[in-house]
């Protein structure tokens, strides 16, 4: 895991198929009074790949991480897959949240077409490895502005993807494919919540983020211009400013 700052804990969960390094820009900009922690989720980063990686197993891992760090309550959030894990943790242990961050994610399960695409990607990574996943996903992960104006991000994202094992990626794909609907979970959230969307996100349309924010009782929606699906990495200053403002105003 990565860590920066001191104060009340803020736990950040990364996107598929990256690692906790996704959050380095935010750790470098840790707001005063906040301790930021970013663990590698099951199947990602160094170590032996798991045989399974359901969203519930990932959420249980985050609970175990909190216990190991002697953290009873925290602001917890994630981007994309990290958001799915956050919602699974809301289902398992709502009392551990003092605030919620959901960035570039959605509460609903995969559609039938989405499940078929997951199966195809699982076959791809098993036959051609992590590099093939990077080739397929990079055009969707980064917004058009980032692809045009920040070409170094593609190199970084590719390195993070290719650093993960094919078996770990495949296990996570199955977990993403089989995740349940978390809409009812969001309707039961009572803590302050922030929803962040990328204006150029080709995977999660802004309209879905708007609907998700509407389902939360105490939510704030921020739409980041010139950002695609990896908004925290693409526009780190804007993302960190929005996050810091939310934390200062609500927590």
Short mmCIF file of C-alpha atoms in Angstrom, two decimals:
data_model
loop_
_atom_site.label_atom_id
_atom_site.label_comp_id
_atom_site.label_asym_id
_atom_site.label_seq_id
_atom_site.Cartn_x
_atom_site.Cartn_y
_atom_site.Cartn_z
CA UNK A 1 0.00 0.00 0.00
CA UNK A 2 0.95 3.66 -0.41
CA UNK A 3 0.53 6.26 2.32
CA UNK A 4 0.91 10.01 2.74
CA UNK A 5 -0.14 12.72 5.17
CA UNK A 6 -1.49 12.48 8.70
CA UNK A 7 -4.87 12.88 10.35
CA UNK A 8 -8.25 11.31 9.63
CA UNK A 9 -7.91 8.34 7.23
CA UNK A 10 -8.96 8.48 3.59
CA UNK A 11 -8.71 5.09 1.86
CA UNK A 12 -8.51 5.14 -1.94
CA UNK A 13 -9.15 2.04 -4.09
CA UNK A 14 -7.77 1.84 -7.61
CA UNK A 15 -9.26 1.09 -11.02
CA UNK A 16 -9.00 -2.08 -13.14
CA UNK A 17 -6.47 -3.15 -14.35
CA UNK A 18 -4.07 -0.79 -12.57
CA UNK A 19 -2.55 -0.63 -9.06
CA UNK A 20 -2.46 1.77 -6.13
CA UNK A 21 0.01 3.87 -8.16
CA UNK A 22 -3.07 5.38 -9.81
CA UNK A 23 -3.38 7.52 -6.66
CA UNK A 24 0.17 8.87 -6.49
CA UNK A 25 -0.91 12.34 -7.69
CA UNK A 26 -3.44 12.57 -4.85
CA UNK A 27 -0.92 11.31 -2.26
CA UNK A 28 1.47 14.01 -3.43
CA UNK A 29 -1.31 16.54 -2.80
CA UNK A 30 -2.60 15.14 0.52
CA UNK A 31 -4.88 17.73 2.17
CA UNK A 32 -3.80 19.03 5.56
CA UNK A 33 -5.30 16.94 8.34
CA UNK A 34 -5.80 13.81 6.21
CA UNK A 35 -3.95 10.50 6.09
CA UNK A 36 -4.26 8.98 2.61
CA UNK A 37 -3.86 5.22 2.17
CA UNK A 38 -4.02 3.37 -1.15
CA UNK A 39 -3.75 -0.46 -1.09
CA UNK A 40 -3.25 -2.74 -4.06
CA UNK A 41 -6.46 -4.72 -4.51
CA UNK A 42 -6.53 -8.52 -4.74
CA UNK A 43 -4.80 -9.76 -7.88
CA UNK A 44 -2.88 -6.55 -8.57
CA UNK A 45 0.66 -5.51 -7.76
CA UNK A 46 3.34 -7.91 -6.47
CA UNK A 47 2.52 -11.29 -4.97
CA UNK A 48 0.96 -14.59 -5.93
CA UNK A 49 -2.20 -14.11 -8.08
CA UNK A 50 -5.44 -15.25 -6.41
CA UNK A 51 -7.60 -18.05 -7.73
CA UNK A 52 -10.68 -15.86 -7.29
CA UNK A 53 -11.31 -12.15 -6.85
CA UNK A 54 -14.99 -11.44 -6.32
CA UNK A 55 -15.99 -7.93 -5.33
CA UNK A 56 -17.02 -9.27 -1.92
CA UNK A 57 -13.59 -10.87 -1.45
CA UNK A 58 -11.93 -7.61 -2.39
CA UNK A 59 -14.14 -5.74 0.09
CA UNK A 60 -13.24 -8.27 2.79
CA UNK A 61 -9.57 -7.62 1.99
CA UNK A 62 -10.12 -3.89 2.52
CA UNK A 63 -11.77 -4.63 5.87
CA UNK A 64 -8.75 -6.73 6.84
CA UNK A 65 -6.48 -3.88 5.72
CA UNK A 66 -8.38 -1.43 7.93
CA UNK A 67 -8.07 -3.83 10.84
CA UNK A 68 -4.34 -4.26 10.26
CA UNK A 69 -3.89 -0.49 10.18
CA UNK A 70 -6.02 -0.19 13.36
CA UNK A 71 -8.57 2.02 11.57
CA UNK A 72 -12.15 1.69 12.79
CA UNK A 73 -13.72 4.32 10.52
CA UNK A 74 -12.56 6.23 7.46
CA UNK A 75 -13.63 8.08 4.38
CA UNK A 76 -13.45 5.35 1.75
CA UNK A 77 -13.70 5.64 -1.98
CA UNK A 78 -12.56 4.36 -5.31
CA UNK A 79 -12.39 4.91 -9.03
CA UNK A 80 -14.07 2.51 -11.49
CA UNK A 81 -13.42 -0.98 -10.06
CA UNK A 82 -12.37 0.72 -6.83
CA UNK A 83 -15.85 2.23 -6.72
CA UNK A 84 -17.40 -1.22 -7.15
CA UNK A 85 -15.32 -2.48 -4.22
CA UNK A 86 -16.33 0.57 -2.18
CA UNK A 87 -19.99 -0.21 -2.76
CA UNK A 88 -19.41 -3.85 -1.83
CA UNK A 89 -17.80 -2.66 1.39
CA UNK A 90 -20.82 -0.41 2.02
CA UNK A 91 -22.94 -3.53 1.81
CA UNK A 92 -20.68 -5.46 4.19
CA UNK A 93 -19.69 -2.82 6.74
CA UNK A 94 -21.56 0.49 6.44
CA UNK A 95 -20.55 1.54 9.96
CA UNK A 96 -16.91 1.89 8.86
CA UNK A 97 -17.68 4.86 6.59
CA UNK A 98 -17.57 8.51 7.63
CA UNK A 99 -17.68 9.61 4.01
CA UNK A 100 -17.85 8.13 0.51
CA UNK A 101 -16.08 8.87 -2.77
CA UNK A 102 -17.25 7.32 -6.05
CA UNK A 103 -15.34 8.33 -9.17
CA UNK A 104 -15.95 7.15 -12.73
CA UNK A 105 -18.03 4.21 -11.59
CA UNK A 106 -21.62 2.94 -11.60
CA UNK A 107 -23.85 0.95 -9.20
CA UNK A 108 -25.44 -1.35 -11.78
CA UNK A 109 -24.20 -4.79 -12.88
CA UNK A 110 -22.85 -5.62 -16.32
CA UNK A 111 -25.34 -5.94 -19.14
CA UNK A 112 -25.41 -9.14 -21.17
CA UNK A 113 -23.20 -7.48 -23.77
CA UNK A 114 -20.91 -6.30 -20.99
CA UNK A 115 -20.62 -9.82 -19.58
CA UNK A 116 -19.80 -11.16 -23.05
CA UNK A 117 -17.08 -8.52 -23.39
CA UNK A 118 -15.64 -9.55 -20.01
CA UNK A 119 -15.53 -13.17 -21.15
CA UNK A 120 -13.74 -12.14 -24.33
CA UNK A 121 -11.20 -10.12 -22.36
CA UNK A 122 -10.63 -13.03 -19.99
CA UNK A 123 -9.83 -15.27 -22.97
CA UNK A 124 -7.58 -12.54 -24.38
CA UNK A 125 -5.50 -12.13 -21.23
CA UNK A 126 -5.15 -15.88 -20.79
CA UNK A 127 -3.90 -16.38 -24.34
CA UNK A 128 -2.00 -13.16 -25.07
CA UNK A 129 -1.16 -11.70 -21.67
CA UNK A 130 -1.38 -8.33 -19.97
CA UNK A 131 0.04 -6.43 -22.94
CA UNK A 132 -2.99 -7.37 -25.04
CA UNK A 133 -5.32 -6.02 -22.33
CA UNK A 134 -3.39 -2.74 -22.36
CA UNK A 135 -3.70 -2.56 -26.16
CA UNK A 136 -7.48 -3.04 -25.95
CA UNK A 137 -8.22 -0.81 -22.97
CA UNK A 138 -5.94 2.21 -23.39
CA UNK A 139 -8.09 3.99 -26.01
CA UNK A 140 -11.09 3.76 -23.65
CA UNK A 141 -9.34 4.56 -20.37
CA UNK A 142 -7.95 7.96 -21.37
CA UNK A 143 -10.05 10.83 -22.62
CA UNK A 144 -9.52 12.46 -26.01
CA UNK A 145 -7.78 15.47 -24.45
CA UNK A 146 -5.34 13.25 -22.57
CA UNK A 147 -4.61 11.19 -25.67
CA UNK A 148 -3.87 14.34 -27.62
CA UNK A 149 -2.21 16.61 -25.06
CA UNK A 150 -0.77 14.22 -22.43
CA UNK A 151 0.74 11.29 -24.37
CA UNK A 152 3.02 10.41 -21.44
CA UNK A 153 -0.05 9.15 -19.56
CA UNK A 154 -0.53 6.32 -22.06
CA UNK A 155 3.02 5.14 -21.35
CA UNK A 156 2.40 5.25 -17.59
CA UNK A 157 -0.95 3.47 -17.76
CA UNK A 158 0.48 0.78 -20.05
CA UNK A 159 3.32 0.17 -17.59
CA UNK A 160 0.88 -0.22 -14.70
CA UNK A 161 -1.32 -2.65 -16.64
CA UNK A 162 1.55 -4.75 -17.95
CA UNK A 163 3.04 -4.97 -14.47
CA UNK A 164 0.09 -7.09 -13.35
CA UNK A 165 -0.07 -10.84 -13.90
CA UNK A 166 -2.47 -12.32 -16.46
CA UNK A 167 -3.91 -14.63 -13.79
CA UNK A 168 -4.60 -11.73 -11.44
CA UNK A 169 -6.27 -9.72 -14.20
CA UNK A 170 -8.37 -12.74 -15.25
CA UNK A 171 -9.57 -13.32 -11.68
CA UNK A 172 -10.60 -9.68 -11.38
CA UNK A 173 -12.45 -9.80 -14.70
CA UNK A 174 -14.61 -12.64 -13.37
CA UNK A 175 -15.30 -10.62 -10.22
CA UNK A 176 -16.32 -7.57 -12.24
CA UNK A 177 -18.51 -9.65 -14.56
CA UNK A 178 -20.40 -11.26 -11.68
CA UNK A 179 -20.85 -8.22 -9.42
CA UNK A 180 -24.36 -7.56 -8.07
CA UNK A 181 -26.49 -4.44 -8.44
CA UNK A 182 -25.53 -1.93 -5.74
CA UNK A 183 -28.27 0.65 -6.38
CA UNK A 184 -30.12 -0.27 -3.18
CA UNK A 185 -26.85 0.00 -1.25
CA UNK A 186 -26.44 3.62 -2.33
CA UNK A 187 -29.98 4.43 -1.31
CA UNK A 188 -29.08 3.38 2.23
CA UNK A 189 -25.92 5.53 2.49
CA UNK A 190 -26.34 8.33 5.05
CA UNK A 191 -22.79 9.76 5.17
CA UNK A 192 -21.63 12.62 2.92
CA UNK A 193 -20.77 11.38 -0.55
CA UNK A 194 -18.93 12.78 -3.51
CA UNK A 195 -19.44 11.58 -7.09
CA UNK A 196 -16.80 12.51 -9.67
CA UNK A 197 -17.30 12.12 -13.41
CA UNK A 198 -15.04 12.75 -16.39
CA UNK A 199 -16.59 14.84 -19.12
CA UNK A 200 -14.79 12.69 -21.73
CA UNK A 201 -15.32 9.31 -20.00
CA UNK A 202 -16.05 6.77 -22.75
CA UNK A 203 -16.87 4.00 -20.25
CA UNK A 204 -19.14 5.72 -17.68
CA UNK A 205 -21.29 8.45 -19.27
CA UNK A 206 -21.85 11.60 -17.23
CA UNK A 207 -25.59 10.81 -17.19
CA UNK A 208 -24.89 7.66 -15.15
CA UNK A 209 -22.89 9.65 -12.61
CA UNK A 210 -25.74 12.16 -12.37
CA UNK A 211 -28.21 9.33 -11.66
CA UNK A 212 -25.88 7.83 -9.07
CA UNK A 213 -25.52 11.15 -7.28
CA UNK A 214 -29.30 11.51 -7.26
CA UNK A 215 -29.63 8.12 -5.54
CA UNK A 216 -27.42 9.26 -2.64
CA UNK A 217 -29.04 11.22 0.18
CA UNK A 218 -26.13 13.61 0.82
CA UNK A 219 -24.16 13.83 -2.39
CA UNK A 220 -22.11 16.30 -4.36
CA UNK A 221 -21.46 15.78 -8.07
CA UNK A 222 -18.36 17.16 -9.79
CA UNK A 223 -17.86 16.83 -13.55
CA UNK A 224 -14.23 17.32 -14.54
CA UNK A 225 -13.57 18.82 -17.98
CA UNK A 226 -10.86 17.30 -20.18
CA UNK A 227 -10.94 14.07 -18.14
CA UNK A 228 -11.70 10.56 -19.30
CA UNK A 229 -12.15 7.40 -17.25
CA UNK A 230 -8.96 7.81 -15.20
CA UNK A 231 -9.84 11.30 -14.00
CA UNK A 232 -7.60 11.27 -10.91
CA UNK A 233 -4.58 10.67 -13.15
CA UNK A 234 -5.61 12.76 -16.15
CA UNK A 235 -6.47 16.00 -14.32
CA UNK A 236 -4.83 15.45 -10.91
CA UNK A 237 -4.93 19.08 -9.81
CA UNK A 238 -8.65 19.44 -10.55
CA UNK A 239 -9.46 16.06 -8.99
CA UNK A 240 -7.46 16.77 -5.84
CA UNK A 241 -8.93 20.26 -5.49
CA UNK A 242 -12.47 18.90 -5.74
CA UNK A 243 -11.70 16.15 -3.25
CA UNK A 244 -10.04 18.54 -0.80
CA UNK A 245 -12.96 20.97 -0.99
CA UNK A 246 -15.42 18.15 -0.33
CA UNK A 247 -13.46 16.87 2.67
CA UNK A 248 -13.08 20.33 4.17
CA UNK A 249 -16.75 21.21 3.73
CA UNK A 250 -18.34 17.95 4.87
CA UNK A 251 -16.02 16.05 7.19
#
